[in-house]
Backbone as a printed PyTorch tensor [residue, N CA C, xyz], in Angstrom:
tensor([[[-56.1490, -21.3540,  10.4440],
         [-56.6630, -22.1610,  11.5330],
         [-55.9090, -21.8540,  12.8370]],

        [[-54.5720, -21.7320,  12.7490],
         [-53.7720, -21.4680,  13.9460],
         [-54.1290, -20.1180,  14.5530]],

        [[-54.3500, -19.1090,  13.6930],
         [-54.7000, -17.7750,  14.1930],
         [-56.0290, -17.8120,  14.9250]],

        [[-56.9450, -18.6230,  14.4850],
         [-58.2500, -18.7300,  15.1180],
         [-58.1530, -19.5000,  16.4420]],

        [[-57.4170, -20.5850,  16.4420],
         [-57.3280, -21.4310,  17.6290],
         [-56.4460, -20.8440,  18.7240]],

        [[-55.3680, -20.1460,  18.3260],
         [-54.4230, -19.5910,  19.3000],
         [-54.1330, -18.1340,  18.9730]],

        [[-55.0880, -17.2570,  19.1450],
         [-54.8650, -15.8520,  18.7870],
         [-53.7120, -15.2430,  19.5810]],

        [[-52.9030, -14.4640,  18.8760],
         [-51.7890, -13.7740,  19.5160],
         [-50.5270, -14.5880,  19.6660]],

        [[-50.5700, -15.8610,  19.3060],
         [-49.3780, -16.7040,  19.4360],
         [-48.3840, -16.3140,  18.3340]],

        [[-47.1160, -16.1080,  18.6770],
         [-46.1300, -15.7190,  17.6560],
         [-45.8670, -16.8580,  16.6740]],

        [[-45.4790, -16.4830,  15.4770],
         [-45.1400, -17.4500,  14.4440],
         [-43.6400, -17.3340,  14.1650]],

        [[-42.9190, -18.4290,  14.3470],
         [-41.4940, -18.4800,  14.0730],
         [-41.2850, -19.3140,  12.8200]],

        [[-40.6580, -18.7110,  11.8150],
         [-40.3770, -19.3990,  10.5530],
         [-38.8770, -19.6150,  10.5030]],

        [[-38.4520, -20.8620,  10.3060],
         [-37.0310, -21.1600,  10.3540],
         [-36.6440, -22.1600,   9.2800]],

        [[-35.3590, -22.1800,   8.9480],
         [-34.8690, -23.1430,   7.9810],
         [-33.3590, -23.1060,   7.9030]],

        [[-32.8130, -24.1570,   7.3160],
         [-31.3640, -24.2780,   7.1380],
         [-31.0430, -24.3680,   5.6510]],

        [[-29.9830, -23.7080,   5.2400],
         [-29.5060, -23.7020,   3.8610],
         [-30.6170, -23.1890,   2.9400]],

        [[-31.0340, -23.9620,   1.9530],
         [-32.0940, -23.5000,   1.0550],
         [-33.3810, -23.2260,   1.8310]],

        [[-33.6520, -24.0200,   2.8570],
         [-34.8220, -23.7910,   3.6960],
         [-34.7520, -22.4700,   4.4410]],

        [[-33.5430, -22.0380,   4.7930],
         [-33.3590, -20.7380,   5.4380],
         [-33.6700, -19.6000,   4.4900]],

        [[-33.2860, -19.7720,   3.2250],
         [-33.6110, -18.7600,   2.2120],
         [-35.1230, -18.6880,   2.0190]],

        [[-35.7710, -19.8450,   1.9800],
         [-37.2310, -19.8830,   1.8420],
         [-37.8900, -19.2500,   3.0630]],

        [[-37.3530, -19.4990,   4.2510],
         [-37.9110, -18.9020,   5.4710],
         [-37.8540, -17.3820,   5.4080]],

        [[-36.7240, -16.8230,   4.9590],
         [-36.5960, -15.3640,   4.8520],
         [-37.6070, -14.8020,   3.8510]],

        [[-37.7520, -15.4770,   2.7200],
         [-38.7300, -15.0350,   1.7180],
         [-40.1580, -15.1260,   2.2560]],

        [[-40.4480, -16.1970,   2.9930],
         [-41.7920, -16.3760,   3.5510],
         [-42.1270, -15.2870,   4.5650]],

        [[-41.1740, -14.9410,   5.4230],
         [-41.4120, -13.8570,   6.3930],
         [-41.6990, -12.5570,   5.6500]],

        [[-40.9320, -12.2800,   4.6110],
         [-41.1600, -11.0750,   3.8130],
         [-42.5850, -11.0700,   3.2490]],

        [[-43.0250, -12.2010,   2.7200],
         [-44.3820, -12.2930,   2.1670],
         [-45.4510, -12.1820,   3.2510]],

        [[-45.2420, -12.8460,   4.3800],
         [-46.2380, -12.8270,   5.4570],
         [-46.4090, -11.4380,   6.0670]],

        [[-45.3550, -10.6450,   6.0310],
         [-45.4300,  -9.3100,   6.6310],
         [-45.9540,  -8.2480,   5.6660]],

        [[-46.2950,  -8.6530,   4.4640],
         [-46.9190,  -7.7280,   3.5200],
         [-48.3690,  -7.5070,   3.9380]],

        [[-48.9620,  -6.3670,   3.5680],
         [-50.3820,  -6.1710,   3.8630],
         [-51.1980,  -7.3340,   3.2890]],

        [[-52.0510,  -7.8830,   4.0910],
         [-52.8910,  -9.0320,   3.7320],
         [-52.0790, -10.2920,   3.4430]],

        [[-50.8310, -10.3390,   3.9130],
         [-49.9880, -11.5080,   3.6890],
         [-50.2330, -12.6150,   4.6920]],

        [[-50.8360, -12.2770,   5.8170],
         [-51.0560, -13.2470,   6.8840],
         [-52.4210, -12.9950,   7.5050]],

        [[-53.1530, -14.0570,   7.8630],
         [-54.4550, -13.8430,   8.4960],
         [-54.3120, -13.1060,   9.8220]],

        [[-55.2750, -12.2670,  10.1180],
         [-55.2650, -11.5400,  11.3770],
         [-55.3510, -12.4780,  12.5650]],

        [[-54.8560, -12.0300,  13.6830],
         [-54.9630, -12.8260,  14.8990],
         [-53.6580, -13.4450,  15.3420]],

        [[-52.7330, -13.6250,  14.4160],
         [-51.4420, -14.1820,  14.8160],
         [-50.6360, -13.1190,  15.5450]],

        [[-49.7290, -13.5680,  16.3710],
         [-48.8360, -12.6510,  17.0580],
         [-47.6910, -12.2420,  16.1510]],

        [[-46.5900, -11.8550,  16.7550],
         [-45.4250, -11.4060,  16.0050],
         [-44.8940, -12.5280,  15.1090]],

        [[-44.4450, -12.1550,  13.9160],
         [-43.8520, -13.1080,  12.9770],
         [-42.3560, -12.8420,  12.9310]],

        [[-41.5590, -13.8900,  13.1780],
         [-40.1080, -13.7620,  13.1490],
         [-39.5160, -14.8840,  12.3250]],

        [[-38.3600, -14.6170,  11.7150],
         [-37.6770, -15.6330,  10.9250],
         [-36.2730, -15.8690,  11.4290]],

        [[-35.8550, -17.1180,  11.3400],
         [-34.4960, -17.5090,  11.7110],
         [-33.9310, -18.3540,  10.5870]],

        [[-32.8390, -17.8830,  10.0230],
         [-32.2250, -18.5320,   8.8750],
         [-30.8300, -19.0050,   9.2680]],

        [[-30.5280, -20.2720,   8.9850],
         [-29.2310, -20.8450,   9.3520],
         [-28.4890, -21.2860,   8.0960]],

        [[-27.3420, -20.6500,   7.8340],
         [-26.5020, -21.0500,   6.7100],
         [-27.1810, -20.9390,   5.3630]],

        [[-28.0140, -19.9280,   5.1840],
         [-28.7630, -19.7810,   3.9390],
         [-27.9640, -19.0430,   2.8800]],

        [[-28.1960, -19.3810,   1.6140],
         [-27.5790, -18.5940,   0.5500],
         [-28.2550, -17.2310,   0.4590]],

        [[-27.5790, -16.2360,  -0.0870],
         [-28.1970, -14.9120,  -0.1940],
         [-29.3550, -14.9290,  -1.1990]],

        [[-30.4590, -14.3090,  -0.8070],
         [-31.6170, -14.2160,  -1.7070],
         [-32.0680, -12.7740,  -1.9050]],

        [[-31.4240, -11.8350,  -1.2190],
         [-31.7740, -10.4260,  -1.3120],
         [-30.5320,  -9.6100,  -1.6210]],

        [[-30.7300,  -8.4150,  -2.1460],
         [-29.6180,  -7.4880,  -2.2910],
         [-29.1740,  -7.0710,  -0.8920]],

        [[-27.9920,  -6.4930,  -0.7980],
         [-27.4690,  -6.0870,   0.5150],
         [-28.3920,  -5.0830,   1.2010]],

        [[-28.9160,  -4.1040,   0.4560],
         [-29.7800,  -3.0920,   1.0800],
         [-31.1000,  -3.6960,   1.5240]],

        [[-31.6690,  -4.5890,   0.7170],
         [-32.9230,  -5.2320,   1.1170],
         [-32.6870,  -6.1630,   2.3020]],

        [[-31.5440,  -6.8310,   2.3290],
         [-31.2160,  -7.7050,   3.4650],
         [-31.1280,  -6.9070,   4.7540]],

        [[-30.5060,  -5.7260,   4.7140],
         [-30.4400,  -4.8720,   5.9020],
         [-31.8380,  -4.5020,   6.3780]],

        [[-32.7090,  -4.1320,   5.4500],
         [-34.0900,  -3.7780,   5.7900],
         [-34.8010,  -4.9750,   6.4220]],

        [[-34.6330,  -6.1380,   5.8220],
         [-35.3160,  -7.3330,   6.3180],
         [-34.8170,  -7.6930,   7.7090]],

        [[-33.5080,  -7.6490,   7.9050],
         [-32.9490,  -8.0000,   9.2120],
         [-33.3850,  -7.0360,  10.2960]],

        [[-33.4430,  -5.7350,   9.9960],
         [-33.7440,  -4.7370,  11.0190],
         [-35.2310,  -4.4470,  11.1620]],

        [[-35.9690,  -4.4550,  10.0770],
         [-37.3750,  -4.0600,  10.1230],
         [-38.3440,  -5.2400,  10.1980]],

        [[-37.9720,  -6.3670,   9.6110],
         [-38.9360,  -7.4620,   9.5130],
         [-38.6920,  -8.5940,  10.4900]],

        [[-37.6190,  -8.5470,  11.2400],
         [-37.4050,  -9.5770,  12.2590],
         [-36.8790, -10.8930,  11.7310]],

        [[-35.9820, -10.8560,  10.7480],
         [-35.3360, -12.0730,  10.2590],
         [-33.8950, -12.0630,  10.7540]],

        [[-33.5190, -13.1300,  11.4450],
         [-32.1580, -13.2680,  11.9470],
         [-31.4640, -14.3350,  11.1070]],

        [[-30.3110, -13.9790,  10.5500],
         [-29.5470, -14.9150,   9.7310],
         [-28.2780, -15.3020,  10.4770]],

        [[-28.0930, -16.5930,  10.6770],
         [-26.9370, -17.1090,  11.4040],
         [-26.0200, -17.8180,  10.4170]],

        [[-24.7370, -17.4140,  10.4170],
         [-23.7560, -18.0010,   9.5150],
         [-22.5790, -18.4880,  10.3500]],

        [[-22.1370, -19.7070,  10.1100],
         [-21.0220, -20.2860,  10.8470],
         [-19.7150, -19.9800,  10.1220]],

        [[-18.8470, -19.2320,  10.7850],
         [-17.5080, -18.9750,  10.2600],
         [-17.5030, -18.4560,   8.8350]],

        [[-16.7460, -19.1170,   7.9990],
         [-16.5780, -18.6910,   6.6070],
         [-17.4070, -19.5720,   5.6670]],

        [[-18.6060, -19.9350,   6.0740],
         [-19.4950, -20.7750,   5.2630],
         [-19.6200, -20.2000,   3.8560]],

        [[-19.1630, -20.9340,   2.8630],
         [-19.1210, -20.4110,   1.4960],
         [-20.5220, -20.2230,   0.9140]],

        [[-21.4650, -21.0800,   1.2480],
         [-22.8150, -20.9770,   0.6880],
         [-23.4730, -19.6730,   1.1110]],

        [[-23.2850, -19.2870,   2.3560],
         [-23.9070, -18.0560,   2.8510],
         [-23.2770, -16.7980,   2.2760]],

        [[-22.1020, -16.9220,   1.7170],
         [-21.4100, -15.7550,   1.1690],
         [-21.3520, -15.7660,  -0.3530]],

        [[-21.8880, -16.8080,  -0.9560],
         [-21.8080, -16.9580,  -2.4040],
         [-22.9030, -16.1570,  -3.1010]],

        [[-22.5010, -15.3790,  -4.0650],
         [-23.4510, -14.6750,  -4.9200],
         [-22.7740, -14.4780,  -6.2650]],

        [[-23.5230, -14.0880,  -7.2490],
         [-22.9640, -13.9180,  -8.5980],
         [-21.8010, -12.9330,  -8.5680]],

        [[-21.9510, -11.8380,  -7.8460],
         [-20.9010, -10.8160,  -7.8320],
         [-19.6020, -11.3540,  -7.2430]],

        [[-19.6750, -12.0630,  -6.1170],
         [-18.4450, -12.5750,  -5.5080],
         [-17.8220, -13.6650,  -6.3740]],

        [[-18.6450, -14.4870,  -6.9990],
         [-18.1160, -15.5200,  -7.8830],
         [-17.4610, -14.8920,  -9.1140]],

        [[-18.1060, -13.8940,  -9.6840],
         [-17.5390, -13.2020, -10.8510],
         [-16.2150, -12.5420, -10.4960]],

        [[-16.1600, -11.8960,  -9.3450],
         [-14.9120, -11.2470,  -8.9200],
         [-13.7860, -12.2630,  -8.7340]],

        [[-14.1040, -13.3950,  -8.1150],
         [-13.0910, -14.4250,  -7.8910],
         [-12.5840, -14.9860,  -9.2200]],

        [[-13.4910, -15.2860, -10.1360],
         [-13.0870, -15.8330, -11.4290],
         [-12.2820, -14.8170, -12.2420]],

        [[-12.6970, -13.5620, -12.1940],
         [-11.9640, -12.5130, -12.9080],
         [-10.5530, -12.3690, -12.3420]],

        [[-10.4390, -12.3990, -11.0230],
         [ -9.1200, -12.2790, -10.3960],
         [ -8.2330, -13.4610, -10.7570]],

        [[ -8.7870, -14.6790, -10.7220],
         [ -8.0100, -15.8580, -11.0920],
         [ -7.5580, -15.7750, -12.5480]],

        [[ -8.4610, -15.3190, -13.4160],
         [ -8.1160, -15.1910, -14.8280],
         [ -7.0140, -14.1520, -15.0220]],

        [[ -7.0780, -13.0380, -14.2980],
         [ -6.0570, -11.9860, -14.4560],
         [ -4.6980, -12.4460, -13.9570]],

        [[ -4.6830, -13.3950, -13.0380],
         [ -3.4240, -13.9320, -12.5310],
         [ -2.8600, -15.0070, -13.4570]],

        [[ -3.6480, -15.4010, -14.4660],
         [ -3.2010, -16.4330, -15.3970],
         [ -3.2840, -17.8300, -14.8380]],

        [[ -3.9580, -17.9950, -13.7060],
         [ -4.0350, -19.2870, -13.0380],
         [ -4.8840, -20.2820, -13.8300]],

        [[ -5.8260, -19.7610, -14.6030],
         [ -6.7820, -20.6460, -15.2730],
         [ -6.4450, -20.8960, -16.7450]],

        [[ -5.3440, -20.3640, -17.2330],
         [ -4.9580, -20.5850, -18.6220],
         [ -6.0050, -20.0580, -19.5960]],

        [[ -6.1710, -20.7240, -20.7280],
         [ -7.1370, -20.3120, -21.7630],
         [ -8.5560, -20.3060, -21.2070]],

        [[ -8.8890, -21.2630, -20.3700],
         [-10.2370, -21.3130, -19.7850],
         [-10.5270, -20.0530, -19.0010]],

        [[ -9.4880, -19.4730, -18.4060],
         [ -9.6650, -18.2530, -17.6210],
         [-10.1860, -17.1010, -18.4450]],

        [[ -9.6650, -16.9230, -19.6480],
         [-10.1430, -15.8080, -20.4720],
         [-11.5600, -16.0510, -20.9550]],

        [[-11.9120, -17.3000, -21.2230],
         [-13.2920, -17.6220, -21.6280],
         [-14.2500, -17.3220, -20.4860]],

        [[-13.8910, -17.7730, -19.2790],
         [-14.7300, -17.5320, -18.1050],
         [-14.8220, -16.0420, -17.8140]],

        [[-13.7000, -15.3450, -17.9040],
         [-13.6890, -13.9110, -17.6450],
         [-14.5890, -13.1680, -18.6220]],

        [[-14.5380, -13.5380, -19.8980],
         [-15.4040, -12.9080, -20.9020],
         [-16.8730, -13.1920, -20.6040]],

        [[-17.1690, -14.4220, -20.2160],
         [-18.5530, -14.7840, -19.8990],
         [-19.0630, -13.9810, -18.7130]],

        [[-18.2450, -13.8330, -17.6650],
         [-18.6690, -13.0830, -16.4880],
         [-18.7900, -11.5910, -16.7970]],

        [[-17.9670, -11.1020, -17.6980],
         [-18.0990,  -9.6990, -18.1130],
         [-19.4520,  -9.4820, -18.7650]],

        [[-19.8740, -10.4380, -19.5730],
         [-21.1900, -10.3440, -20.2100],
         [-22.3000, -10.3870, -19.1630]],

        [[-22.1750, -11.2720, -18.1800],
         [-23.1840, -11.3600, -17.1160],
         [-23.2480, -10.0520, -16.3420]],

        [[-22.0870,  -9.4740, -16.0200],
         [-22.0750,  -8.1860, -15.3070],
         [-22.7470,  -7.1000, -16.1450]],

        [[-22.5130,  -7.1180, -17.4550],
         [-23.1550,  -6.1380, -18.3390],
         [-24.6700,  -6.2950, -18.3370]],

        [[-25.1460,  -7.5420, -18.4050],
         [-26.5920,  -7.7790, -18.3640],
         [-27.1700,  -7.3160, -17.0340]],

        [[-26.4310,  -7.6050, -15.9580],
         [-26.9110,  -7.2120, -14.6310],
         [-27.0250,  -5.6980, -14.5190]],

        [[-26.0100,  -4.9790, -14.9980],
         [-26.0700,  -3.5100, -14.9550],
         [-27.2660,  -2.9880, -15.7380]],

        [[-27.5140,  -3.5650, -16.9000],
         [-28.6430,  -3.1200, -17.7190],
         [-29.9740,  -3.4340, -17.0380]],

        [[-30.0690,  -4.6010, -16.4180],
         [-31.2970,  -4.9480, -15.6990],
         [-31.5410,  -3.9860, -14.5420]],

        [[-30.4630,  -3.6510, -13.8150],
         [-30.5910,  -2.7450, -12.6780],
         [-30.9960,  -1.3510, -13.1350]],

        [[-30.6410,  -0.9930, -14.3820],
         [-31.0050,   0.3340, -14.8860],
         [-32.3810,   0.3430, -15.5450]],

        [[-33.0380,  -0.8310, -15.5750],
         [-34.3840,  -0.9010, -16.1340],
         [-34.4380,  -1.3790, -17.5750]],

        [[-33.3040,  -1.7400, -18.1580],
         [-33.2660,  -2.2370, -19.5310],
         [-33.5840,  -3.7300, -19.5340]],

        [[-34.3300,  -4.1800, -20.4960],
         [-34.6730,  -5.5900, -20.6040],
         [-33.4140,  -6.4190, -20.8400]],

        [[-33.3770,  -7.6090, -20.2470],
         [-32.2280,  -8.5020, -20.4340],
         [-32.1060,  -8.9100, -21.8990]],

        [[-33.2240,  -8.9790, -22.5990],
         [-33.1770,  -9.3560, -24.0080],
         [-32.5490,  -8.2630, -24.8510]],

        [[-32.6860,  -7.0030, -24.4250],
         [-32.0620,  -5.8970, -25.1360],
         [-30.5670,  -5.8360, -24.8620]],

        [[-30.1510,  -6.4090, -23.7330],
         [-28.7450,  -6.3550, -23.3270],
         [-27.9500,  -7.2400, -24.1700]]])
């Protein structure tokens, strides 16, 4: 309806935190062939303090090619949190002995998750991993 009533008007998709992640995903979908009705102007996304939803390489593509701007305040932990960084932090804490017996359990669990992730990235089913 908007494309018909206001042809050429740009569409700005924005959100904060989880909404920012949804905004980035929505821009990606809208910019796909047949993802958005004809007639709208440029589509841009603005994400504020969103958790990561893309791999680093896909995020670079989205930021540079698709017009999504991600704004992060200082050392916002949510915007920097991902499985890999959490696994690395837990593994490091466990290796320092800071977590006691729980540390080795957590470290073993994260090792298994990393193994599943590697297999998934190589095309192996998670169930086979």
